[in-house]
């Protein structure tokens, strides 16, 4: 998992994560810090194991760590974060030693993690899409009544 750790040591990743943490400090809704990213990685990896998808752990963790990296630019510049994130992720992945094929797979997951057409995909993008939604524990969230997530997305019960 050396390359995964290189992502977290990358100055661009660190800069965006730090700005994002500051920006979301008082946010009552779901935040997008390290806890969320690792929740997504672990949930996606569990689905990968349970369904024998055969996707590598490094690719899953790489995609999870990068999927929300464009959030700060969404807040400050209005760029949808899956688009802003795709650009940032490319630079980080190149510097972290991922092959072109791996970069492509991860970038697809980053850019499509909010795309409903990805919802049922058995590919990495589908795994990240579902893990992202499942990571939120709406039934224990005090901001849930004000949250704009659709009923379909909200986790009203613990999913097993
Ligand atoms: Fe996101
Ligand atoms: Fe997310």
PDB file of C-alpha atoms and ligand atoms in Angstrom:
ATOM      1  CA  UNK A   1       0.000   0.000   0.000  1.00  0.00           C
ATOM      2  CA  UNK A   2       3.004   2.250  -0.505  1.00  0.00           C
ATOM      3  CA  UNK A   3       1.363   4.147  -3.358  1.00  0.00           C
ATOM      4  CA  UNK A   4      -1.734   4.813  -1.265  1.00  0.00           C
ATOM      5  CA  UNK A   5       0.425   6.447   1.369  1.00  0.00           C
ATOM      6  CA  UNK A   6       2.107   8.521  -1.320  1.00  0.00           C
ATOM      7  CA  UNK A   7      -1.314   9.990  -2.135  1.00  0.00           C
ATOM      8  CA  UNK A   8      -1.712  11.181   1.467  1.00  0.00           C
ATOM      9  CA  UNK A   9       1.798  12.621   1.462  1.00  0.00           C
ATOM     10  CA  UNK A  10       1.259  14.503  -1.787  1.00  0.00           C
ATOM     11  CA  UNK A  11       1.365  18.307  -1.252  1.00  0.00           C
ATOM     12  CA  UNK A  12      -1.697  18.866  -3.471  1.00  0.00           C
ATOM     13  CA  UNK A  13      -3.774  16.279  -1.571  1.00  0.00           C
ATOM     14  CA  UNK A  14      -2.646  17.688   1.776  1.00  0.00           C
ATOM     15  CA  UNK A  15      -3.334  21.277   0.773  1.00  0.00           C
ATOM     16  CA  UNK A  16      -6.887  20.519  -0.355  1.00  0.00           C
ATOM     17  CA  UNK A  17      -7.643  18.318   2.655  1.00  0.00           C
ATOM     18  CA  UNK A  18      -6.436  21.017   5.054  1.00  0.00           C
ATOM     19  CA  UNK A  19      -8.429  23.788   3.356  1.00  0.00           C
ATOM     20  CA  UNK A  20     -11.487  21.532   3.252  1.00  0.00           C
ATOM     21  CA  UNK A  21     -11.254  20.695   6.961  1.00  0.00           C
ATOM     22  CA  UNK A  22     -11.077  24.392   7.772  1.00  0.00           C
ATOM     23  CA  UNK A  23     -13.991  25.169   5.475  1.00  0.00           C
ATOM     24  CA  UNK A  24     -16.188  22.397   6.886  1.00  0.00           C
ATOM     25  CA  UNK A  25     -15.272  23.069  10.519  1.00  0.00           C
ATOM     26  CA  UNK A  26     -18.768  24.264  11.448  1.00  0.00           C
ATOM     27  CA  UNK A  27     -20.718  22.268   8.877  1.00  0.00           C
ATOM     28  CA  UNK A  28     -23.685  20.463  10.408  1.00  0.00           C
ATOM     29  CA  UNK A  29     -24.066  18.053   7.497  1.00  0.00           C
ATOM     30  CA  UNK A  30     -21.690  15.259   6.506  1.00  0.00           C
ATOM     31  CA  UNK A  31     -18.055  16.276   6.251  1.00  0.00           C
ATOM     32  CA  UNK A  32     -15.498  14.949   3.831  1.00  0.00           C
ATOM     33  CA  UNK A  33     -12.403  14.366   5.927  1.00  0.00           C
ATOM     34  CA  UNK A  34     -10.170  11.367   6.427  1.00  0.00           C
ATOM     35  CA  UNK A  35     -12.779   9.429   8.383  1.00  0.00           C
ATOM     36  CA  UNK A  36     -15.218   9.565   5.469  1.00  0.00           C
ATOM     37  CA  UNK A  37     -12.555   8.667   2.911  1.00  0.00           C
ATOM     38  CA  UNK A  38     -11.455   5.620   4.883  1.00  0.00           C
ATOM     39  CA  UNK A  39     -15.064   4.568   5.515  1.00  0.00           C
ATOM     40  CA  UNK A  40     -15.613   4.612   1.754  1.00  0.00           C
ATOM     41  CA  UNK A  41     -12.405   2.646   1.130  1.00  0.00           C
ATOM     42  CA  UNK A  42     -13.297  -0.023   3.678  1.00  0.00           C
ATOM     43  CA  UNK A  43     -16.936  -0.391   2.645  1.00  0.00           C
ATOM     44  CA  UNK A  44     -15.935  -0.641  -1.016  1.00  0.00           C
ATOM     45  CA  UNK A  45     -13.273  -3.200  -0.176  1.00  0.00           C
ATOM     46  CA  UNK A  46     -15.767  -5.311   1.785  1.00  0.00           C
ATOM     47  CA  UNK A  47     -18.131  -5.345  -1.195  1.00  0.00           C
ATOM     48  CA  UNK A  48     -15.204  -6.245  -3.419  1.00  0.00           C
ATOM     49  CA  UNK A  49     -14.392  -9.232  -1.196  1.00  0.00           C
ATOM     50  CA  UNK A  50     -17.976 -10.336  -0.653  1.00  0.00           C
ATOM     51  CA  UNK A  51     -18.720 -10.338  -4.356  1.00  0.00           C
ATOM     52  CA  UNK A  52     -15.339 -11.505  -5.628  1.00  0.00           C
ATOM     53  CA  UNK A  53     -14.940  -8.471  -7.850  1.00  0.00           C
ATOM     54  CA  UNK A  54     -11.175  -8.906  -7.903  1.00  0.00           C
ATOM     55  CA  UNK A  55     -10.304  -5.210  -7.815  1.00  0.00           C
ATOM     56  CA  UNK A  56      -6.990  -4.460  -6.131  1.00  0.00           C
ATOM     57  CA  UNK A  57      -6.975  -2.986  -2.653  1.00  0.00           C
ATOM     58  CA  UNK A  58      -4.615  -0.199  -3.701  1.00  0.00           C
ATOM     59  CA  UNK A  59      -6.934   0.880  -6.507  1.00  0.00           C
ATOM     60  CA  UNK A  60      -9.959   0.928  -4.201  1.00  0.00           C
ATOM     61  CA  UNK A  61      -8.159   2.893  -1.487  1.00  0.00           C
ATOM     62  CA  UNK A  62      -6.666   5.235  -4.087  1.00  0.00           C
ATOM     63  CA  UNK A  63     -10.093   6.020  -5.529  1.00  0.00           C
ATOM     64  CA  UNK A  64     -11.655   6.460  -2.086  1.00  0.00           C
ATOM     65  CA  UNK A  65      -8.921   8.834  -0.917  1.00  0.00           C
ATOM     66  CA  UNK A  66      -9.341  10.959  -4.024  1.00  0.00           C
ATOM     67  CA  UNK A  67     -13.056  10.895  -4.715  1.00  0.00           C
ATOM     68  CA  UNK A  68     -13.857  14.082  -2.758  1.00  0.00           C
ATOM     69  CA  UNK A  69     -10.569  15.933  -3.277  1.00  0.00           C
ATOM     70  CA  UNK A  70     -12.350  18.539  -5.412  1.00  0.00           C
ATOM     71  CA  UNK A  71     -14.745  19.562  -2.603  1.00  0.00           C
ATOM     72  CA  UNK A  72     -12.887  22.693  -1.572  1.00  0.00           C
ATOM     73  CA  UNK A  73     -13.003  23.979  -5.150  1.00  0.00           C
ATOM     74  CA  UNK A  74     -16.714  23.238  -5.281  1.00  0.00           C
ATOM     75  CA  UNK A  75     -17.273  25.367  -2.172  1.00  0.00           C
ATOM     76  CA  UNK A  76     -15.011  28.223  -3.232  1.00  0.00           C
ATOM     77  CA  UNK A  77     -15.282  28.248  -7.022  1.00  0.00           C
ATOM     78  CA  UNK A  78     -18.535  26.453  -7.743  1.00  0.00           C
ATOM     79  CA  UNK A  79     -16.905  23.694  -9.799  1.00  0.00           C
ATOM     80  CA  UNK A  80     -18.709  20.339  -9.316  1.00  0.00           C
ATOM     81  CA  UNK A  81     -16.310  18.410  -7.095  1.00  0.00           C
ATOM     82  CA  UNK A  82     -16.243  15.295  -9.233  1.00  0.00           C
ATOM     83  CA  UNK A  83     -14.906  17.443 -12.095  1.00  0.00           C
ATOM     84  CA  UNK A  84     -12.484  19.496 -10.017  1.00  0.00           C
ATOM     85  CA  UNK A  85     -11.372  16.283  -8.334  1.00  0.00           C
ATOM     86  CA  UNK A  86     -10.665  14.492 -11.584  1.00  0.00           C
ATOM     87  CA  UNK A  87      -8.028  17.063 -12.520  1.00  0.00           C
ATOM     88  CA  UNK A  88      -6.401  17.120  -9.115  1.00  0.00           C
ATOM     89  CA  UNK A  89      -6.449  13.333  -8.892  1.00  0.00           C
ATOM     90  CA  UNK A  90      -4.652  12.924 -12.209  1.00  0.00           C
ATOM     91  CA  UNK A  91      -1.676  14.927 -11.007  1.00  0.00           C
ATOM     92  CA  UNK A  92      -1.563  13.114  -7.675  1.00  0.00           C
ATOM     93  CA  UNK A  93      -1.880   9.652  -9.230  1.00  0.00           C
ATOM     94  CA  UNK A  94       0.892  10.307 -11.740  1.00  0.00           C
ATOM     95  CA  UNK A  95       3.237  11.411  -8.969  1.00  0.00           C
ATOM     96  CA  UNK A  96       2.259   8.458  -6.764  1.00  0.00           C
ATOM     97  CA  UNK A  97       3.311   5.793  -9.259  1.00  0.00           C
ATOM     98  CA  UNK A  98      -0.020   4.538 -10.660  1.00  0.00           C
ATOM     99  CA  UNK A  99       0.078   3.206 -14.222  1.00  0.00           C
ATOM    100  CA  UNK A 100      -1.922   4.857 -16.984  1.00  0.00           C
ATOM    101  CA  UNK A 101      -4.482   2.081 -16.901  1.00  0.00           C
ATOM    102  CA  UNK A 102      -4.865   2.418 -13.123  1.00  0.00           C
ATOM    103  CA  UNK A 103      -5.111   6.191 -13.407  1.00  0.00           C
ATOM    104  CA  UNK A 104      -7.929   5.815 -15.908  1.00  0.00           C
ATOM    105  CA  UNK A 105      -9.881   3.415 -13.702  1.00  0.00           C
ATOM    106  CA  UNK A 106      -9.520   5.621 -10.618  1.00  0.00           C
ATOM    107  CA  UNK A 107     -10.323   8.820 -12.524  1.00  0.00           C
ATOM    108  CA  UNK A 108     -13.491   7.234 -13.844  1.00  0.00           C
ATOM    109  CA  UNK A 109     -14.523   6.417 -10.271  1.00  0.00           C
ATOM    110  CA  UNK A 110     -13.740   9.967  -9.097  1.00  0.00           C
ATOM    111  CA  UNK A 111     -15.607  11.648 -11.948  1.00  0.00           C
ATOM    112  CA  UNK A 112     -18.625   9.334 -11.764  1.00  0.00           C
ATOM    113  CA  UNK A 113     -19.116   8.932  -8.023  1.00  0.00           C
ATOM    114  CA  UNK A 114     -22.242  11.120  -8.156  1.00  0.00           C
ATOM    115  CA  UNK A 115     -23.547   9.763 -11.441  1.00  0.00           C
ATOM    116  CA  UNK A 116     -26.719   7.716 -10.969  1.00  0.00           C
ATOM    117  CA  UNK A 117     -25.841   5.615 -14.016  1.00  0.00           C
ATOM    118  CA  UNK A 118     -22.954   4.222 -11.966  1.00  0.00           C
ATOM    119  CA  UNK A 119     -25.217   3.077  -9.140  1.00  0.00           C
ATOM    120  CA  UNK A 120     -25.424  -0.574 -10.159  1.00  0.00           C
ATOM    121  CA  UNK A 121     -22.069  -0.932 -11.888  1.00  0.00           C
ATOM    122  CA  UNK A 122     -19.853  -3.848 -10.858  1.00  0.00           C
ATOM    123  CA  UNK A 123     -16.769  -1.784 -11.742  1.00  0.00           C
ATOM    124  CA  UNK A 124     -14.693   0.326  -9.373  1.00  0.00           C
ATOM    125  CA  UNK A 125     -16.879   3.394 -10.072  1.00  0.00           C
ATOM    126  CA  UNK A 126     -19.961   1.486  -8.873  1.00  0.00           C
ATOM    127  CA  UNK A 127     -18.206   0.260  -5.747  1.00  0.00           C
ATOM    128  CA  UNK A 128     -17.184   3.803  -4.819  1.00  0.00           C
ATOM    129  CA  UNK A 129     -20.649   5.195  -5.646  1.00  0.00           C
ATOM    130  CA  UNK A 130     -22.356   2.743  -3.282  1.00  0.00           C
ATOM    131  CA  UNK A 131     -19.742   2.911  -0.521  1.00  0.00           C
ATOM    132  CA  UNK A 132     -19.949   6.711  -0.571  1.00  0.00           C
ATOM    133  CA  UNK A 133     -23.695   6.606   0.122  1.00  0.00           C
ATOM    134  CA  UNK A 134     -23.531   3.720   2.596  1.00  0.00           C
ATOM    135  CA  UNK A 135     -20.843   5.469   4.647  1.00  0.00           C
ATOM    136  CA  UNK A 136     -23.347   8.016   5.983  1.00  0.00           C
ATOM    137  CA  UNK A 137     -25.249   7.084   9.101  1.00  0.00           C
ATOM    138  CA  UNK A 138     -28.387   9.179   8.609  1.00  0.00           C
ATOM    139  CA  UNK A 139     -30.361   7.399  11.339  1.00  0.00           C
ATOM    140  CA  UNK A 140     -27.982   8.811  13.987  1.00  0.00           C
ATOM    141  CA  UNK A 141     -27.469  12.240  12.419  1.00  0.00           C
ATOM    142  CA  UNK A 142     -28.988  15.292  14.140  1.00  0.00           C
ATOM    143  CA  UNK A 143     -28.933  17.268  10.870  1.00  0.00           C
ATOM    144  CA  UNK A 144     -30.920  14.626   9.004  1.00  0.00           C
ATOM    145  CA  UNK A 145     -34.261  16.531   8.933  1.00  0.00           C
ATOM    146  CA  UNK A 146     -32.571  19.439   7.152  1.00  0.00           C
ATOM    147  CA  UNK A 147     -30.454  17.301   4.844  1.00  0.00           C
ATOM    148  CA  UNK A 148     -31.346  17.451   1.151  1.00  0.00           C
ATOM    149  CA  UNK A 149     -30.502  13.808   0.421  1.00  0.00           C
ATOM    150  CA  UNK A 150     -33.408  11.974  -1.177  1.00  0.00           C
ATOM    151  CA  UNK A 151     -35.311   9.381   0.849  1.00  0.00           C
ATOM    152  CA  UNK A 152     -33.847   6.727  -1.404  1.00  0.00           C
ATOM    153  CA  UNK A 153     -30.279   7.702  -0.476  1.00  0.00           C
ATOM    154  CA  UNK A 154     -30.757   8.168   3.256  1.00  0.00           C
ATOM    155  CA  UNK A 155     -29.633   5.278   5.451  1.00  0.00           C
ATOM    156  CA  UNK A 156     -32.509   4.916   7.877  1.00  0.00           C
ATOM    157  CA  UNK A 157     -31.115   1.696   9.294  1.00  0.00           C
ATOM    158  CA  UNK A 158     -27.701   0.164   9.700  1.00  0.00           C
ATOM    159  CA  UNK A 159     -26.896  -1.710   6.517  1.00  0.00           C
ATOM    160  CA  UNK A 160     -25.258  -5.068   6.845  1.00  0.00           C
TER     161      UNK A 160
HETATM  162 FE1  LIG B   1     -18.496  13.374  -3.263  1.00  0.00          FE
HETATM  163 FE1  LIG B   2     -17.806  11.153  -0.485  1.00  0.00          FE
END
